[in-house]
Coordinates of C-alpha atoms and ligand atoms in Angstrom, one line a residue:
X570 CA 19.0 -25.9 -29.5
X571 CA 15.3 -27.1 -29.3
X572 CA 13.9 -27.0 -25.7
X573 CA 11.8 -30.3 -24.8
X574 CA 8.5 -29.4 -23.6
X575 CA 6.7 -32.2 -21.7
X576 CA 2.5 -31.6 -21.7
X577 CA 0.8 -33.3 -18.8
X578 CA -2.9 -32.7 -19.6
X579 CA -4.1 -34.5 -15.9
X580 CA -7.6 -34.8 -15.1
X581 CA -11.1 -32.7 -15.0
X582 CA -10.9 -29.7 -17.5
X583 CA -7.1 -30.7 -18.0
X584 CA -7.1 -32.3 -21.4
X585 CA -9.3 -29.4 -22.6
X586 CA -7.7 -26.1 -21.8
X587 CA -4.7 -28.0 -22.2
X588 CA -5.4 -28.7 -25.7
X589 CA -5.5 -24.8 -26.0
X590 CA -2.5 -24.0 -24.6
X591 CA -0.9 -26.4 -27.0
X592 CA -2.5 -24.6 -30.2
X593 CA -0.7 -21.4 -28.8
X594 CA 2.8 -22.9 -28.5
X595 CA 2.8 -25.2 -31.8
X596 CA 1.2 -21.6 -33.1
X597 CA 4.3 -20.3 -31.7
X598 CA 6.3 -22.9 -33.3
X599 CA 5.2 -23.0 -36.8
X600 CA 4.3 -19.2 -37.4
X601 CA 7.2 -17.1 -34.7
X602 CA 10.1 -20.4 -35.1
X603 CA 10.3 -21.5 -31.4
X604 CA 12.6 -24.3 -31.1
X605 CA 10.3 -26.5 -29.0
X606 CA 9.2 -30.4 -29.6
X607 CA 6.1 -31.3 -27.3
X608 CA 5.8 -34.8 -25.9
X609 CA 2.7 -35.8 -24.0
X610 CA 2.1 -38.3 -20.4
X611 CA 0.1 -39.1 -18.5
X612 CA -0.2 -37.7 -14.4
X613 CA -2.7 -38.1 -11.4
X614 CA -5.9 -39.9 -11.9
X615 CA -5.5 -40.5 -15.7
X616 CA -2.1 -42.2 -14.9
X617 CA -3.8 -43.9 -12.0
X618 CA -6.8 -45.7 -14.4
X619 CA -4.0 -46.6 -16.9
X620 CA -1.3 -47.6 -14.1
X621 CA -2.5 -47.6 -10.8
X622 CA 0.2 -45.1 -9.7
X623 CA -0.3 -41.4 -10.0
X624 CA 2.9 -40.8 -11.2
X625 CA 4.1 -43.8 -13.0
X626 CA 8.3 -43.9 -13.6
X627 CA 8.0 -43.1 -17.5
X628 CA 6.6 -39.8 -16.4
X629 CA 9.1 -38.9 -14.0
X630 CA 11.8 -39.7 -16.5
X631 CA 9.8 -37.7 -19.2
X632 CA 10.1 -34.9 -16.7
X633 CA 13.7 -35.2 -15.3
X634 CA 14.7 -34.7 -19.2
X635 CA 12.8 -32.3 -20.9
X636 CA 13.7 -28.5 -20.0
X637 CA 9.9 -27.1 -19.2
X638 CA 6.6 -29.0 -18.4
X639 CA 2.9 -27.8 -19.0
X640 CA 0.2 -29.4 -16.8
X641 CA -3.8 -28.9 -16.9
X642 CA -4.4 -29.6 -13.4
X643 CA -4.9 -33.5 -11.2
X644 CA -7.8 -34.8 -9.1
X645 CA -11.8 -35.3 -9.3
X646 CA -14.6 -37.0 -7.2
X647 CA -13.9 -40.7 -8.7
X648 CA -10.4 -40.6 -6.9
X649 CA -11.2 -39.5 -3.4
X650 CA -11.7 -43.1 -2.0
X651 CA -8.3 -44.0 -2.6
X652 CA -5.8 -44.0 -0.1
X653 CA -4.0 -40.5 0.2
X654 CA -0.6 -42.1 -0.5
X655 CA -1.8 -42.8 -4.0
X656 CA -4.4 -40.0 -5.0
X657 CA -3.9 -38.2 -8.1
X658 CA -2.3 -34.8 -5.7
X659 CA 0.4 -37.3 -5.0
X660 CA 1.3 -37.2 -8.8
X661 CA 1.7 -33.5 -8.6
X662 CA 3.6 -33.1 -5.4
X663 CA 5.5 -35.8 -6.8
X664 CA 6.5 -33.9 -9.5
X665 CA 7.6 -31.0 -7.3
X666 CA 9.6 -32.8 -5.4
X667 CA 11.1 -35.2 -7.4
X668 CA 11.9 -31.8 -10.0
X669 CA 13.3 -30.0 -6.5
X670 CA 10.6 -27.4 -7.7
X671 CA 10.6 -25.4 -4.4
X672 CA 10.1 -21.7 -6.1
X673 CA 6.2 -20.8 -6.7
X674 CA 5.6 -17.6 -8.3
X675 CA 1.8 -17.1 -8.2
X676 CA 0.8 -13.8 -9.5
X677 CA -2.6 -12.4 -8.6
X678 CA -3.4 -9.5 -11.3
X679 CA -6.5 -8.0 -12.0
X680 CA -7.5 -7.4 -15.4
X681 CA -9.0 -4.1 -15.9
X682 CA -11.6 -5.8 -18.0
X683 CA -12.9 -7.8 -15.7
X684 CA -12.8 -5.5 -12.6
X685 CA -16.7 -5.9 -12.2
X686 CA -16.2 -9.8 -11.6
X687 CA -13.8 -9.4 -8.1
X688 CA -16.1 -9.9 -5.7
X689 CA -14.1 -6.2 -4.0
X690 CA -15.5 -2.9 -4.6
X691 CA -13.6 -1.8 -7.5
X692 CA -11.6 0.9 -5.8
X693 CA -10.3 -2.0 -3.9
X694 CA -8.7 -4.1 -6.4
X695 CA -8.3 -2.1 -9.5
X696 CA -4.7 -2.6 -11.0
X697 CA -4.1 -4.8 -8.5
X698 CA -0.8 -6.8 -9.1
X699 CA 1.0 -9.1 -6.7
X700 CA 3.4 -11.9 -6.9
X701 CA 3.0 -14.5 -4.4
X702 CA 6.2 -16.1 -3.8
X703 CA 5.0 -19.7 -2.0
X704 CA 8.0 -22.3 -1.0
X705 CA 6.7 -25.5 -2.6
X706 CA 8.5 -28.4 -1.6
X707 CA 9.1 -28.1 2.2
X708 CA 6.8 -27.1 5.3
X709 CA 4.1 -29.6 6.7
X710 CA 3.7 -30.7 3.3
X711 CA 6.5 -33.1 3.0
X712 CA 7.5 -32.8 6.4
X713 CA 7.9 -36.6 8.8
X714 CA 7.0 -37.8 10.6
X715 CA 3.1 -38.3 9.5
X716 CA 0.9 -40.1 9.7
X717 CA -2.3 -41.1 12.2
X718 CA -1.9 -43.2 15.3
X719 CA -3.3 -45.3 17.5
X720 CA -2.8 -43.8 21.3
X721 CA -2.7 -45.6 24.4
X722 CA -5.8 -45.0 25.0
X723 CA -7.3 -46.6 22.0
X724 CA -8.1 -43.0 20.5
X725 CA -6.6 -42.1 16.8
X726 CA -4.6 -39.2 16.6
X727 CA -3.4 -37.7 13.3
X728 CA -0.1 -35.8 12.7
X729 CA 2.1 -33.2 10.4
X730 CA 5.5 -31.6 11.3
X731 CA 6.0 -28.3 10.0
X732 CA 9.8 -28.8 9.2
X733 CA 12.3 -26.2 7.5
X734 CA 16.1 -25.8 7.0
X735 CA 18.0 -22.2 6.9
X736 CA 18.8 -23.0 3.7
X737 CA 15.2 -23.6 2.0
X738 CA 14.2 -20.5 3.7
X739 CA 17.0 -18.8 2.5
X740 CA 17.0 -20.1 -1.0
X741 CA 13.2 -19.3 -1.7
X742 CA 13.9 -15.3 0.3
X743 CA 16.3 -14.8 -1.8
X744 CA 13.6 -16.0 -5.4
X745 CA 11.2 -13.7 -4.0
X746 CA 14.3 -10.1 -3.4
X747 CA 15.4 -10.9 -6.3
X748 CA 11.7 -10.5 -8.1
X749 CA 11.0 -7.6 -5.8
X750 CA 14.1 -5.9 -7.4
X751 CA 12.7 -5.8 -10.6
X752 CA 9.0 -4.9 -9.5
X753 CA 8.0 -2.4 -6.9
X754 CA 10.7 -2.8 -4.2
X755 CA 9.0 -3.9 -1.7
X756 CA 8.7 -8.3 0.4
X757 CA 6.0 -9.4 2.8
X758 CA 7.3 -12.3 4.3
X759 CA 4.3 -14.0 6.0
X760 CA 4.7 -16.4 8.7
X761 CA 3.3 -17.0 12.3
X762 CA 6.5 -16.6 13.8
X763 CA 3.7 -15.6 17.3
X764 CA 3.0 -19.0 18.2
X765 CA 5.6 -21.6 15.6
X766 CA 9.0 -21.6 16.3
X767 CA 9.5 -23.1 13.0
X768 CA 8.4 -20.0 11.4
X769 CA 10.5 -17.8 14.1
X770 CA 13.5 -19.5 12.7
X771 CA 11.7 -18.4 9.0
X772 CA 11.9 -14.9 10.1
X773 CA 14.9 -14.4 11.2
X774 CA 16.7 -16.0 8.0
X775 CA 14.4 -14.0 5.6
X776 CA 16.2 -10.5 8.1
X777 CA 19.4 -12.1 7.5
X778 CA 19.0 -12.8 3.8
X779 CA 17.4 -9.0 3.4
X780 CA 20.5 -7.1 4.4
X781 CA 21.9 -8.3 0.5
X782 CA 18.8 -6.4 -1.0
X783 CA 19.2 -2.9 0.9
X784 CA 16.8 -1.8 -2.1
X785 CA 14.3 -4.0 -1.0
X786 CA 11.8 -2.5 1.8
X787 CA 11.1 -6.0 4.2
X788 CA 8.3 -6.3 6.1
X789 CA 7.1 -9.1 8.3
X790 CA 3.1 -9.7 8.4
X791 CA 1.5 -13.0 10.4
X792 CA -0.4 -15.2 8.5
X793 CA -3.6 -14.2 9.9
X794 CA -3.4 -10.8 9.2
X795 CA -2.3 -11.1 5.8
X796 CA -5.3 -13.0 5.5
X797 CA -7.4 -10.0 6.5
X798 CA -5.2 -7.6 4.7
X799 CA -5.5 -9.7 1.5
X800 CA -8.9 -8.6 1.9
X801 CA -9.3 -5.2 3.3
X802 CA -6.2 -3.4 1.8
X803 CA -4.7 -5.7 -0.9
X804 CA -3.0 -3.2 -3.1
X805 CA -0.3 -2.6 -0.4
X806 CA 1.4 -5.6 -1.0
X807 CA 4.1 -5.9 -3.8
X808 CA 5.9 -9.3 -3.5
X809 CA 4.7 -11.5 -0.4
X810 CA 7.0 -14.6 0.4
X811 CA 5.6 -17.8 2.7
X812 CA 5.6 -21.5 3.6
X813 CA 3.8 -24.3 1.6
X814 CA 0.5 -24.0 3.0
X815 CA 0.2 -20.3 4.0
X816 CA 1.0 -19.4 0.3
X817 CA -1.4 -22.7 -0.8
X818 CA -3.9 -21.0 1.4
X819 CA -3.3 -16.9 0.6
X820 CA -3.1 -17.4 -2.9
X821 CA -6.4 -19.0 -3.6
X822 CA -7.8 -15.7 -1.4
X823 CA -5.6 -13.2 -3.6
X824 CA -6.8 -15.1 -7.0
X825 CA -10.5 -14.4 -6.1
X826 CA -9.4 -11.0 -5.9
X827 CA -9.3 -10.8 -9.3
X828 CA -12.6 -11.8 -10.1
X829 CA -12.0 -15.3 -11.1
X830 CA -9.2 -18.2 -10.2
X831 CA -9.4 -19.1 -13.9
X832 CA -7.5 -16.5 -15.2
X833 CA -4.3 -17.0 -12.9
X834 CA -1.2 -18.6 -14.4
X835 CA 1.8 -20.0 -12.2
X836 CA 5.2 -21.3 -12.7
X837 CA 7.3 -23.8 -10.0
X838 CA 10.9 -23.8 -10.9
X839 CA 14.3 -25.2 -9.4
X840 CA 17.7 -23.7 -8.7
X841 CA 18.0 -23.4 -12.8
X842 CA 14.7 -22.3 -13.5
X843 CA 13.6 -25.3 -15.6
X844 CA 9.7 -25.2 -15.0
X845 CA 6.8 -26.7 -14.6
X846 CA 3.6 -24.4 -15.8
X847 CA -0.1 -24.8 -14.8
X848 CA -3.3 -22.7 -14.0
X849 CA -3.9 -21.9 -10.0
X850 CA -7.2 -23.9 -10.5
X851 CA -8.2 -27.2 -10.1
X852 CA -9.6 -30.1 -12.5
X853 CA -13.4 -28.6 -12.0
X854 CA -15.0 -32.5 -12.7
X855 CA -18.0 -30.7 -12.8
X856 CA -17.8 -28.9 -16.3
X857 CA -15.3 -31.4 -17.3
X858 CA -16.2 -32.1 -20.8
X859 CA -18.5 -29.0 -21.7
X860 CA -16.0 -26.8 -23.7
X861 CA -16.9 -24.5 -20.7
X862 CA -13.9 -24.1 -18.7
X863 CA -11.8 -20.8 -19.3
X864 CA -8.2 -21.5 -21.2
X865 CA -7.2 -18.6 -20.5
X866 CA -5.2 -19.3 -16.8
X867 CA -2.9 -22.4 -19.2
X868 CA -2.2 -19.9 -21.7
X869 CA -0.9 -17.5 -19.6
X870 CA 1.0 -20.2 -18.2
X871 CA 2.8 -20.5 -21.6
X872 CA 3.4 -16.8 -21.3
X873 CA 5.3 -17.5 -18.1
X874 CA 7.1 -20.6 -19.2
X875 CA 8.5 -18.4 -22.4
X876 CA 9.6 -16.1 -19.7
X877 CA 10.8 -17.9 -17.2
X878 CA 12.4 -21.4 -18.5
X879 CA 12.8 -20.5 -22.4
X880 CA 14.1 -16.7 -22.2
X881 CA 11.7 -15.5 -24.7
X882 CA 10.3 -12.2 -22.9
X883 CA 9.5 -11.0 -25.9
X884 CA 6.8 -14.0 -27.5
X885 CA 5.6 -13.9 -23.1
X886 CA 4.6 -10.5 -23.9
X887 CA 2.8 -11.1 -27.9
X888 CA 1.1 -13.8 -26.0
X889 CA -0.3 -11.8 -22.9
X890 CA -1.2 -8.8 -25.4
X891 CA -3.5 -11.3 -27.2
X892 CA -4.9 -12.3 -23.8
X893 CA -5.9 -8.9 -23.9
X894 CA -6.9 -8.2 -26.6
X895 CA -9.7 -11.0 -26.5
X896 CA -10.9 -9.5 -23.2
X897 CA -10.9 -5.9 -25.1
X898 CA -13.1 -7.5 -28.0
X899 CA -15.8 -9.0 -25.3
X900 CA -14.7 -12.7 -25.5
X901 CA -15.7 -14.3 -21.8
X902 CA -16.0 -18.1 -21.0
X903 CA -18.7 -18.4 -18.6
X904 CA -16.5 -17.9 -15.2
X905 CA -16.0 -14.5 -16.3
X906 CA -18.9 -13.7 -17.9
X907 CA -21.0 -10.5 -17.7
X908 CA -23.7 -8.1 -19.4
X909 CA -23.1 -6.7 -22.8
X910 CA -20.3 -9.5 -23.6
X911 CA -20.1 -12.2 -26.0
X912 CA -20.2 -16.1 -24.1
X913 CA -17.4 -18.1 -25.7
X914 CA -16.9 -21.8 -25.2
X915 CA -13.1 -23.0 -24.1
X916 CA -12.5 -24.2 -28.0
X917 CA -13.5 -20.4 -29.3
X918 CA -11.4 -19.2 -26.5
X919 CA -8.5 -20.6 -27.4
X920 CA -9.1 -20.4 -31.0
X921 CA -9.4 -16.6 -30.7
X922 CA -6.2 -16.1 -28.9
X923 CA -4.5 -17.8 -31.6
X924 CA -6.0 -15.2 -34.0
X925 CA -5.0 -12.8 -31.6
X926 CA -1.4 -13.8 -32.4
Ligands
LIG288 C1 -2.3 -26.0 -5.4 C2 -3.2 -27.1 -5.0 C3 -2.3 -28.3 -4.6 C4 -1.6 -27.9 -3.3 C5 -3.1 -29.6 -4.4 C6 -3.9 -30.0 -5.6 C7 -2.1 -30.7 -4.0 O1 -4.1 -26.7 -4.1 O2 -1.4 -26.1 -6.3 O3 -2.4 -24.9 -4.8 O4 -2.1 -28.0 -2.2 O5 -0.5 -27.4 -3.5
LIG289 MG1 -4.1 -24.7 -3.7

């Protein structure tokens, strides 16, 4: 049966690498027959200037119905007046939420290509290759009360709660064993289990959940040193699991890593591994519009949606060996860009990895 693919394009660079993406699945489609049909909406500060609501109903529908979602990315300076209850991020953690898309998988893998744009000595990061496993639809980010408030004293004070159940901890331990099975073996599980009791209880749930992987070596790390070891030593980790914000937070750090946050795919998926797709990056509004942003973080992202949601392992791989093989010829956008290779705008990007395939 034909799987329903809804394309959010968003905001920023969105629409553009977006667009790019696209002409690799309908290149899919017409030339490899993958049953898909694409249907497009409209999400964060695009829906907002049409509707006023970064997430109107139609969308949600749209999503609720079809069986995987690609989104460009939400957000820009011309939306960061408005209250914070209706900014274009609302549309996106809408969409997590509303989806139940509490399973992250955000892999951080350096291309040997472009080993001379991490920021690490090369000895540091080369074949670096990590799956961050970040629980996406608990912790303080959805967790009430909220809010600011007006003390006694006249003084404002603003507040979070950093909320989770045994079973959201267990569910999203057991996402990130069961990747660790069929990868090196090994789970970080990052909290700050020191000073949160919240994260205590996180602990011991991921121990109780490990004794069902005996294959699976567990190790506990606190957030702030698996900052610094993000940093200093990052090819000991394998597969790190953590809350909404540490793995918000970590896996921006392991992304630079690799040399640039524009080459970094990531899929959110529910108990049934419908998906939603999109690039670690943001909207960049300033190269919105330039044909300068890189595609190739969205396209990727199709890779992992024909892996994950649409059980094609075999067109994830075609499409990931024509990633690389436009990296092998010298193609760079201008994020990944260095001497002796040939500067591509977003449009040629794309266009070449549709050659590629
Ligand atoms: C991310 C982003 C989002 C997040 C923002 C845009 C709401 O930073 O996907 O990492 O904080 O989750
Ligand atoms: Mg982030």
């Amino acid at each position: 049966m034909s799987k329903k693919l809804l394309i959010l394009p968003g905001d920023g660079i969105g629409p553009e690498i977006v667009t790019e993406a696209v002409k690799v699945l309908a290149t899919l489609r017409d030339d490899h027959a993958l049953d898909i049909t694409m249907d497009e909406a409209l999400v964060g500060g695009a829906a907002i200037d049409a509707t006023g609501h970064p997430l109107p109903d139609a969308t949600l529908e749209l999503a609720k119905e079809c069986d995987a979602i690609l989104l460009g990315a939400v957000g820009g300076t011309k939306w960061e007046g408005l209250d914070i209850s209706i900014r274009p991020e609302k549309g996106l953690l809408g969409l997590r939420a509303g989806l139940n898309l509490f399973a992250n998988l955000r892999p951080a893998i350096l291309y040997p290509q472009l080993a001379d744009a991490s920021s690490l000595k090369p000895e540091i990061v080369s074949g670096l290759d990590i799956m961050i496993v970040r629980e996406l639809t608990g912790g303080i980010y959805f967790g009430e009360p909220r809010g600011v408030r007006k003390l006694e004293s006249g003084e404002r004070q603003g507040f979070n709660t950093l909320v989770y159940t045994e079973s959201e901890v267990d569910r999203i331990s057991r996402v990130a064993f069961d990747i660790a099975m069929k990868r090196g073996g090994r789970l970080c599980s990052v909290d700050k289990a020191n000073v949160l009791e919240c994260t205590e209880l996180w602990r011991e749930v991921v121990t109780t959940a490990a004794a069902d992987y005996p294959d699976v070596e567990l190790e506990h790390m606190y957030v702030d040193n698996a900052a610094m070891q993000l940093v200093r030593a990052p090819k000991q980790f394998d597969v790190m699991v953590t809350t909404n914000m540490f793995g918000d937070i970590l896996s921006d750090a392991a992304a630079m890593l690799t040399g640039s946050i524009g080459m970094l795919p990531s899929a959110s998926l529910d108990e049934n591994s419908k998906g939603m797709y999109e690039p670690i990056h943001g909207s960049a509004p300033d190269i919105a519009g330039q044909n300068r942003a890189n595609p190739l973080a969205t396209i990727l992202s199709v890779a992992m949606m024909l892996r994950y949601t649409l059980d094609q392992p075999e067109m994830a791989g075609r499409v990931e060996k024509a990633v690389n093989q436009v990296l092998d010829a010298g193609l760079r956008t201008a994020d990944i860009m260095s001497d002796g290779m040939t500067e591509v705008g977003t449009d040629a990007m794309g266009d070449a990895v549709v050659a590629a395939l």
